[in-house]
PDB file of C-alpha atoms in Angstrom:
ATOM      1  CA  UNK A 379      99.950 129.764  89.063  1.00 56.00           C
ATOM      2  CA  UNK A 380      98.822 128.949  93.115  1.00 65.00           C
ATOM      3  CA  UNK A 381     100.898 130.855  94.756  1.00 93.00           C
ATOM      4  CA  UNK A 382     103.127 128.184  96.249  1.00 96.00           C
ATOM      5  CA  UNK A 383     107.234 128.632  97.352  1.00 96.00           C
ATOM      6  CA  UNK A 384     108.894 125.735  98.540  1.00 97.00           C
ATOM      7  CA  UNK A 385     112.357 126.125  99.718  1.00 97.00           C
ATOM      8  CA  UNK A 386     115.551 125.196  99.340  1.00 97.00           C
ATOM      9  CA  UNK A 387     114.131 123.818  95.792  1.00 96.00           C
ATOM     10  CA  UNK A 388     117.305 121.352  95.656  1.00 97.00           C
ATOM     11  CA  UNK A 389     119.167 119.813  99.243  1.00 97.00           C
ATOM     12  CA  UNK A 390     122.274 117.644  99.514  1.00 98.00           C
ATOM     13  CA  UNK A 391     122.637 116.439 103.720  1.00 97.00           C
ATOM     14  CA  UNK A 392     124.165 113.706 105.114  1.00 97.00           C
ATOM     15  CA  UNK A 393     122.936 110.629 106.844  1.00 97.00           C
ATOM     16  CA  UNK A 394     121.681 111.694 110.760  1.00 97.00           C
ATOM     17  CA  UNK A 395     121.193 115.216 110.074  1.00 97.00           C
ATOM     18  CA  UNK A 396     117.890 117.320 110.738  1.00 96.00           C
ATOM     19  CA  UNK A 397     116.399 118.838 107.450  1.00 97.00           C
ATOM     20  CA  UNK A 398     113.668 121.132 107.379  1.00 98.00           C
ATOM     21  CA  UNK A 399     111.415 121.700 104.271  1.00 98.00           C
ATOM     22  CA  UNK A 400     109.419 124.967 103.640  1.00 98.00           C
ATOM     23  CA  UNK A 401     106.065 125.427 101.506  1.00 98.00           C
ATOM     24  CA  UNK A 402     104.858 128.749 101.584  1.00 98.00           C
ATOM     25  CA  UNK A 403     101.396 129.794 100.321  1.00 97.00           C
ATOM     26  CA  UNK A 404     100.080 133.410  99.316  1.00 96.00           C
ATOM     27  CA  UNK A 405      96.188 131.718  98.697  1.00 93.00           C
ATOM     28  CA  UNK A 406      95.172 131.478 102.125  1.00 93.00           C
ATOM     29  CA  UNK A 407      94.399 128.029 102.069  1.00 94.00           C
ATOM     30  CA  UNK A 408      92.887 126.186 104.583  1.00 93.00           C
ATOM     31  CA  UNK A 409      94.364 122.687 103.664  1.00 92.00           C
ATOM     32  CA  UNK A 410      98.253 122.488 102.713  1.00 94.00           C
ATOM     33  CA  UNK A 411      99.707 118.594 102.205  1.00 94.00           C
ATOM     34  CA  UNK A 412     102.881 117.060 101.870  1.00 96.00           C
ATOM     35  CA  UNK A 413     103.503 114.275  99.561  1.00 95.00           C
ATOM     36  CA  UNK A 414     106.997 112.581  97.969  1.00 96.00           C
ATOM     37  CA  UNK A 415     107.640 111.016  94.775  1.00 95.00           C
ATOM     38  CA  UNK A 416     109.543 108.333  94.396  1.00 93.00           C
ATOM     39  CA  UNK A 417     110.153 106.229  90.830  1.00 86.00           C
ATOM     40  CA  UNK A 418     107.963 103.111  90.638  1.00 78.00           C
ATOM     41  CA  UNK A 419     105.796 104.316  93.703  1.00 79.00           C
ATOM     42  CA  UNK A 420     103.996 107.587  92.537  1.00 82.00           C
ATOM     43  CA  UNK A 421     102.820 110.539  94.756  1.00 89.00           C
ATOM     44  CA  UNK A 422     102.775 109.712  98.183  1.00 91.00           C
ATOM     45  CA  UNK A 423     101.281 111.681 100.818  1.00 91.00           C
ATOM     46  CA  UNK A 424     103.277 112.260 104.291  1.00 95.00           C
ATOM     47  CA  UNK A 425     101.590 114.682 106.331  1.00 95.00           C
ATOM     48  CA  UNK A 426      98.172 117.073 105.829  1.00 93.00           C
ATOM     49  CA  UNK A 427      97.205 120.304 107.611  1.00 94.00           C
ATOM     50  CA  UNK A 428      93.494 121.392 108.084  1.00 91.00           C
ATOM     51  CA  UNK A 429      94.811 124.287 110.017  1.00 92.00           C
ATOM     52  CA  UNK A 430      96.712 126.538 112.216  1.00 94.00           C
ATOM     53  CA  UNK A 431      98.366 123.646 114.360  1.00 93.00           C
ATOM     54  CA  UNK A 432      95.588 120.928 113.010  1.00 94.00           C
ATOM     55  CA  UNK A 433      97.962 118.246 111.330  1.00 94.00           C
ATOM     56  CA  UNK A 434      97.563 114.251 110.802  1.00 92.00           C
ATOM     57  CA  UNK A 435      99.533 111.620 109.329  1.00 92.00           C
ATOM     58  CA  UNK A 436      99.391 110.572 105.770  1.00 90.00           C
ATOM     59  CA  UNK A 437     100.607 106.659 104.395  1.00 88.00           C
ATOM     60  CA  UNK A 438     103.948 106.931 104.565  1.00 93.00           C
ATOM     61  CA  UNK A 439     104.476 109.778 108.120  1.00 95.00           C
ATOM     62  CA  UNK A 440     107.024 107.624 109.848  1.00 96.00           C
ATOM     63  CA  UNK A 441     110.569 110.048 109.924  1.00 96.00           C
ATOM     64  CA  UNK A 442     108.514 112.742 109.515  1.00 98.00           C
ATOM     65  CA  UNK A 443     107.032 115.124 111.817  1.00 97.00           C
ATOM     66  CA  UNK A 444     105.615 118.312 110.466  1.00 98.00           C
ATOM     67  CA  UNK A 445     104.079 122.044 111.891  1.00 97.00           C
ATOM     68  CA  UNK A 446     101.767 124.829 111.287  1.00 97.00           C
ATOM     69  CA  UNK A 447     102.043 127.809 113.290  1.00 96.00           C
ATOM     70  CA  UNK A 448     100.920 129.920 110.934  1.00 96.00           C
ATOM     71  CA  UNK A 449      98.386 129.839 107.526  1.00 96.00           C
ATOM     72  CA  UNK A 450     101.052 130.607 104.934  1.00 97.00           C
ATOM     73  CA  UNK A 451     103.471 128.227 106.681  1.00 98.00           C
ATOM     74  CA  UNK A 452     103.703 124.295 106.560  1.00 98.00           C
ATOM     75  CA  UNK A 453     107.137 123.095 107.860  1.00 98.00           C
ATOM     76  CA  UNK A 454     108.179 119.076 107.107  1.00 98.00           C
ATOM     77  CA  UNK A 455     111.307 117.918 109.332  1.00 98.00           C
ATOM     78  CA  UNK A 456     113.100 114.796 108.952  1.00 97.00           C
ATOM     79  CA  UNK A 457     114.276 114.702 112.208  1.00 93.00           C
ATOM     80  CA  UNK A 458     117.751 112.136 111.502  1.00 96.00           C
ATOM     81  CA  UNK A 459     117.608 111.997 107.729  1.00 97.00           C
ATOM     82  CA  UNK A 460     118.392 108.091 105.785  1.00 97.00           C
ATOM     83  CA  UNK A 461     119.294 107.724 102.974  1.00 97.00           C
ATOM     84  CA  UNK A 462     115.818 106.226 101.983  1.00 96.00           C
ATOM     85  CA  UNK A 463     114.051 109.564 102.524  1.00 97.00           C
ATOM     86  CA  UNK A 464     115.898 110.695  99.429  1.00 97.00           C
ATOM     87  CA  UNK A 465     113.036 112.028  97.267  1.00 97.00           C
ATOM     88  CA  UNK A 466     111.184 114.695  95.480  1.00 97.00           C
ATOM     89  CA  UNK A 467     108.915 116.816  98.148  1.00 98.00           C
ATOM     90  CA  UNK A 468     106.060 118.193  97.019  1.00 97.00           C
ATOM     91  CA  UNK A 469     103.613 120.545  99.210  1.00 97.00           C
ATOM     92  CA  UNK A 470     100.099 121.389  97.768  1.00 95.00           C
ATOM     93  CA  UNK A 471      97.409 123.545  99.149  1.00 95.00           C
ATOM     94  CA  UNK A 472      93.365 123.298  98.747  1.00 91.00           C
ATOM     95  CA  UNK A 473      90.743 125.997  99.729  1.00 86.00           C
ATOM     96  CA  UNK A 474      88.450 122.691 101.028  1.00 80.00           C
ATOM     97  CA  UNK A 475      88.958 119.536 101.640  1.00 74.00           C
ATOM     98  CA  UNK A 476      85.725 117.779  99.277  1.00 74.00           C
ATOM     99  CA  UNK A 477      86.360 116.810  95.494  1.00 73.00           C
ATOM    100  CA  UNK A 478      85.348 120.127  94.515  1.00 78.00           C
ATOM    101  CA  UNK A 479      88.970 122.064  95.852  1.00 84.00           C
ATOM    102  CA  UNK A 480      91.275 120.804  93.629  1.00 89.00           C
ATOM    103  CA  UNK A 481      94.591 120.387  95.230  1.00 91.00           C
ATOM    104  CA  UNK A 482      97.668 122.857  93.556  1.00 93.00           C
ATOM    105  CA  UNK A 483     100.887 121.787  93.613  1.00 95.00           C
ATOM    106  CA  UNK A 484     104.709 123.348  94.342  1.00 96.00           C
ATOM    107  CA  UNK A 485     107.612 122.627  92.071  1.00 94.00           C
ATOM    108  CA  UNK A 486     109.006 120.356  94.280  1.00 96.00           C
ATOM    109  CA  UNK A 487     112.151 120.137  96.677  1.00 97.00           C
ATOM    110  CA  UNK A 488     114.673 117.353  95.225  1.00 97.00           C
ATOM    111  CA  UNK A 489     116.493 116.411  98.588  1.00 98.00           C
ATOM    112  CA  UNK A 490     119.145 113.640  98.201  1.00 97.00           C
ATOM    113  CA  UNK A 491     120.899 111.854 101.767  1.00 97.00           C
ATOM    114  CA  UNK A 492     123.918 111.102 101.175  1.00 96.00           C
TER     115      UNK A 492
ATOM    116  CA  UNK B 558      89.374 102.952  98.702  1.00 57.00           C
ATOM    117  CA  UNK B 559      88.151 102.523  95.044  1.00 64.00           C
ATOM    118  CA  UNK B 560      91.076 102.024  92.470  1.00 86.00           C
ATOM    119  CA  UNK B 561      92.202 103.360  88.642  1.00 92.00           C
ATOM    120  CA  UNK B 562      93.442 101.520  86.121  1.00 94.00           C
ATOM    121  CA  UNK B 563      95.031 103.618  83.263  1.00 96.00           C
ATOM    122  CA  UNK B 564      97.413 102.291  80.567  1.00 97.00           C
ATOM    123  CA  UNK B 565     101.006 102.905  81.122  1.00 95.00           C
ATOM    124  CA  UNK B 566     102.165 105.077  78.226  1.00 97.00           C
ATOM    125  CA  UNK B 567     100.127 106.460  74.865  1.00 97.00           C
ATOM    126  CA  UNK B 568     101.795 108.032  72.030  1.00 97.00           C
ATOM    127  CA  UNK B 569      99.840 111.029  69.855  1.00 96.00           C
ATOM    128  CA  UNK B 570     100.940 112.962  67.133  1.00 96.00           C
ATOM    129  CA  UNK B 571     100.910 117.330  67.526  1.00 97.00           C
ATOM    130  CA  UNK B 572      97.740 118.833  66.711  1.00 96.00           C
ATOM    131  CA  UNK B 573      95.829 115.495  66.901  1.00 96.00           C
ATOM    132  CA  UNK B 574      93.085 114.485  69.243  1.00 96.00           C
ATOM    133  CA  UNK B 575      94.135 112.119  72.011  1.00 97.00           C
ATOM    134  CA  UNK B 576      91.624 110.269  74.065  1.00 98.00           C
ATOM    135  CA  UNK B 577      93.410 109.106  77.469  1.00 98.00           C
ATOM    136  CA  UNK B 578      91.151 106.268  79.424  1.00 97.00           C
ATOM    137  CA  UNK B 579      90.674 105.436  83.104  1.00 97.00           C
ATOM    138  CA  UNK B 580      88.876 102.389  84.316  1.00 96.00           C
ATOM    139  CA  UNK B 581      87.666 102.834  88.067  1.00 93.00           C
ATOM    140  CA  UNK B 582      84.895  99.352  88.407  1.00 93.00           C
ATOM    141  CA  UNK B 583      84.698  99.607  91.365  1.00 89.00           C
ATOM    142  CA  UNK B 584      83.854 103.373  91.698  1.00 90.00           C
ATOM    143  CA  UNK B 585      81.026 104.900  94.645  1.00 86.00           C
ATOM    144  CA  UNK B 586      78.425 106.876  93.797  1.00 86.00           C
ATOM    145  CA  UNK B 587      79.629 109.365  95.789  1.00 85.00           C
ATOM    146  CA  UNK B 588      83.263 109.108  93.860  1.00 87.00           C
ATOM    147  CA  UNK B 589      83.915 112.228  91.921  1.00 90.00           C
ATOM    148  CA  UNK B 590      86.803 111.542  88.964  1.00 92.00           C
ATOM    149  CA  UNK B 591      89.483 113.667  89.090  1.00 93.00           C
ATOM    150  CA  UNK B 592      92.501 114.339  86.238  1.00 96.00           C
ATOM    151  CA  UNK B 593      96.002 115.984  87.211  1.00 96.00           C
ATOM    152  CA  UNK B 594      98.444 115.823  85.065  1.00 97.00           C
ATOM    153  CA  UNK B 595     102.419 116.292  85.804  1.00 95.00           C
ATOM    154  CA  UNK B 596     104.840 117.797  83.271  1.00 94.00           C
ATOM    155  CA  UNK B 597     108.557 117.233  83.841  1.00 90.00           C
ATOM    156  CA  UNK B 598     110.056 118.549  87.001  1.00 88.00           C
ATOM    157  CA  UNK B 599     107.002 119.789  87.886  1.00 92.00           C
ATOM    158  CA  UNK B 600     104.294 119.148  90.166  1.00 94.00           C
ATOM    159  CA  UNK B 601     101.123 117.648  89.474  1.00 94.00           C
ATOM    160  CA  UNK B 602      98.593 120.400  87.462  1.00 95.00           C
ATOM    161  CA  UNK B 603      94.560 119.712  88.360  1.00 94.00           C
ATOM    162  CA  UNK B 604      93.174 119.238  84.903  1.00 96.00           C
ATOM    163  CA  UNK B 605      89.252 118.504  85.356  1.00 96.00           C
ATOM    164  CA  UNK B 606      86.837 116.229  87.576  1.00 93.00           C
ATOM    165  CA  UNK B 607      83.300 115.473  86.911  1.00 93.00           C
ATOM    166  CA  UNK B 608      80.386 113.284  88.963  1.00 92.00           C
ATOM    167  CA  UNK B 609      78.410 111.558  85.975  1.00 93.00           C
ATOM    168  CA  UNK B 610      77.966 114.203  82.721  1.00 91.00           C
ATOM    169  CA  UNK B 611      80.681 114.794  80.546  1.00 93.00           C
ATOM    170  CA  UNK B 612      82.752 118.398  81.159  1.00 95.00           C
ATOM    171  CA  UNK B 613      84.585 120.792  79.113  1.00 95.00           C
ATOM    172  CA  UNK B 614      87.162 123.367  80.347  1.00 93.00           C
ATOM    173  CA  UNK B 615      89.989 125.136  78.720  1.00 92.00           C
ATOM    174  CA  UNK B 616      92.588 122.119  78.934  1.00 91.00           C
ATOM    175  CA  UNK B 617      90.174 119.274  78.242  1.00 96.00           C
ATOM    176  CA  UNK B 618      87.194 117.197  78.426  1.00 97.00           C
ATOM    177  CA  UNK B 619      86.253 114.376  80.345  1.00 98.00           C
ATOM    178  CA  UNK B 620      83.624 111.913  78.940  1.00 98.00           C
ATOM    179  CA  UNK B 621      82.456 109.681  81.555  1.00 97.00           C
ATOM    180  CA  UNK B 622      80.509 106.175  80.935  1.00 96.00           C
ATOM    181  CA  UNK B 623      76.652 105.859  81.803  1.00 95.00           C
ATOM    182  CA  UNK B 624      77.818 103.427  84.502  1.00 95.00           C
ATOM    183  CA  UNK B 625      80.910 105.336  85.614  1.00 95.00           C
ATOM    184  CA  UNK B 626      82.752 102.759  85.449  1.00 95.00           C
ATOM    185  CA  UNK B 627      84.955 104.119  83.027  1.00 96.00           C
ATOM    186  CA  UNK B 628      86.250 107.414  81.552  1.00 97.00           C
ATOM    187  CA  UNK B 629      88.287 109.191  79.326  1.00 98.00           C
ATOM    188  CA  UNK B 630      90.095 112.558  79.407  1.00 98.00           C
ATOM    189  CA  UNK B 631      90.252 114.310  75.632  1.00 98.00           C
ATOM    190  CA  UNK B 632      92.596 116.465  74.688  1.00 97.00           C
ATOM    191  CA  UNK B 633      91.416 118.113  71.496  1.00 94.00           C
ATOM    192  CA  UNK B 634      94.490 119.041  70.187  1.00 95.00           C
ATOM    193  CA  UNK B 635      97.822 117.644  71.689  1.00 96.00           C
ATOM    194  CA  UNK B 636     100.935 119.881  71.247  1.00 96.00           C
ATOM    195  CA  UNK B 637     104.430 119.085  72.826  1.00 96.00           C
ATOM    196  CA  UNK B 638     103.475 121.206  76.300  1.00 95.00           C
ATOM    197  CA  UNK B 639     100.768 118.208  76.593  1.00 96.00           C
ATOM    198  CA  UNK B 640     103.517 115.367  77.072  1.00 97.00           C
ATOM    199  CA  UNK B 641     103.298 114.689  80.701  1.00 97.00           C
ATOM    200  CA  UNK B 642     102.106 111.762  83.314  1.00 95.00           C
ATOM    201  CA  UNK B 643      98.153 111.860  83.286  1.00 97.00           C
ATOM    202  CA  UNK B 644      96.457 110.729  86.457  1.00 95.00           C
ATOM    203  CA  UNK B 645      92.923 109.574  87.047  1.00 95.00           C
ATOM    204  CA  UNK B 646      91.841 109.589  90.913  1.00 91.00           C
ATOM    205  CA  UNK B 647      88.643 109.250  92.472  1.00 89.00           C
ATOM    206  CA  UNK B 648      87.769 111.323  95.261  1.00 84.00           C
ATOM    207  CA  UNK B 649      84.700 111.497  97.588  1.00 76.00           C
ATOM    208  CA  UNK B 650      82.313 114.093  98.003  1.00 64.00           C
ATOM    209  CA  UNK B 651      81.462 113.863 102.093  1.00 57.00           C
ATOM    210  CA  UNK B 652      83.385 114.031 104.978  1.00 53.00           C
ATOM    211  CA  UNK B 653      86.812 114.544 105.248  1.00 50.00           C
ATOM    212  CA  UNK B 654      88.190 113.223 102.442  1.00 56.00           C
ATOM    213  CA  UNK B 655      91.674 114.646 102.303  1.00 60.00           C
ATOM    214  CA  UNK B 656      94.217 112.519 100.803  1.00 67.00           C
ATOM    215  CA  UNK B 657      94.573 111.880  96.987  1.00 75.00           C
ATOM    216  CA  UNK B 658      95.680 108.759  96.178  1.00 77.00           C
ATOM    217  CA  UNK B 659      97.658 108.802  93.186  1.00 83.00           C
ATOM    218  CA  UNK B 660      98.566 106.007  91.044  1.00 83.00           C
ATOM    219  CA  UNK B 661     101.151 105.650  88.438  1.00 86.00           C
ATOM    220  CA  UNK B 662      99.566 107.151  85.653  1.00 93.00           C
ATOM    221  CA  UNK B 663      99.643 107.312  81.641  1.00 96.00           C
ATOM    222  CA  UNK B 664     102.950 108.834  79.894  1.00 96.00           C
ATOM    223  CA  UNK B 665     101.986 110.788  77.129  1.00 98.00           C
ATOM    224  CA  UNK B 666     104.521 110.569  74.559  1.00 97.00           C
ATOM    225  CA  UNK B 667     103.754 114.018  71.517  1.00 97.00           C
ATOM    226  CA  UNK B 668     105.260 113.769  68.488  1.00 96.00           C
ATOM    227  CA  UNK B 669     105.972 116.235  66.555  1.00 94.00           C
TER     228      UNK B 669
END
């Protein structure tokens, strides 16, 4: 398995409260991504990194802001959580960013705004 | 960007051959097609991608149509650890082509 920690794997907040997600990689990747899941809408992606403080915006970035200080580290914030940001998170890493680096996945952070 | 179309859900019996297909018309020729697969509360496994011949790896194979307009993912033998969402994506092979677009996939219902 990619070597891939995302923490806290499960998160219960409240409405209006900052939440912080952690993916950590052990791969050295290059590229790290974070998508959410939602039933009847797939795998959406939020946010990508193509580096050390190199981030842009995926389809759906709005209440979502994200950093990358260091390699291993790719931080997502919801800055005032809602209720509609309840989800499955999932970060992935790539070596590249062409169709030959295939992208590995986390198991996921289930977050639910209450 | 160029779209899939996969069937919703398939059913396949253990230890039979299933033969999941993709339909992607309007596919570049610079489009590579790309499988992932997700198990349950998991996320997303790459399975296998492929320009224009057909590839084999340890989890699969992917037969792809003369005109690429089409494909299909094989799974020799299905077992129970093969139920999962299968996804077909196409991805480019210039530039910075970062984002994978998933759609909604094919369940893959194994019975025993």
């Amino acid at each position: 398995d990619a070597g891939i920690t995302q923490s806290p794997r499960h998160k219960v907040t409240e409405t209006g409260t900052p939440v912080t997600l952690r993916c950590h990689q052990t791969e050295n990747h290059r590229y790290m991504y974070w998508y959410r899941q939602d039933p009847g809408h797939g795998l959406r992606l939020i946010h990508y990194s193509y580096g050390v403080k190199d981030t842009d915006k995926g389809e759906v970035s709005d209440g979502y802001s994200v950093s990358r200080s260091k390699t291993e580290d790719f931080l997502l914030t919801l800055e005032s959580a809602t209720s509609s940001q309840t989800s499955v998170y999932f970060c992935a890493i790539s070596e590249g960013s062409n169709y030959n680096s295939p992208l590995h996945f986390g198991n996921g952070t289930r977050l639910t705004v209450t | 960007d160029a779209k899939t179309t996969q069937p919703n859900s398939m059913e396949s019996n253990e230890e039979e051959p299933v033969h999941l297909p993709c339909n992607h018309s309007t596919i570049s020729g610079t489009d590579y097609i790309h499988w992932y697969r997700q198990l349950p509360s998991q996320g997303p496994e790459y399975v296998i991608h492929g320009l224009t011949s057909n590839v084999n790896n340890r989890m699969a194979s992917l037969a792809i149509a003369e005109d690429r307009k089409s494909s299909t993912l094989i799974l020799h033998r299905a077992t129970l650890r093969d139920a999962a969402v299968y996804y077909c994506i196409l991805r480019g092979s210039g530039g910075s082509n970062y984002k994978l677009t998933f759609g909604k996939g094919t369940l893959l219902t194994v019975n025993p």
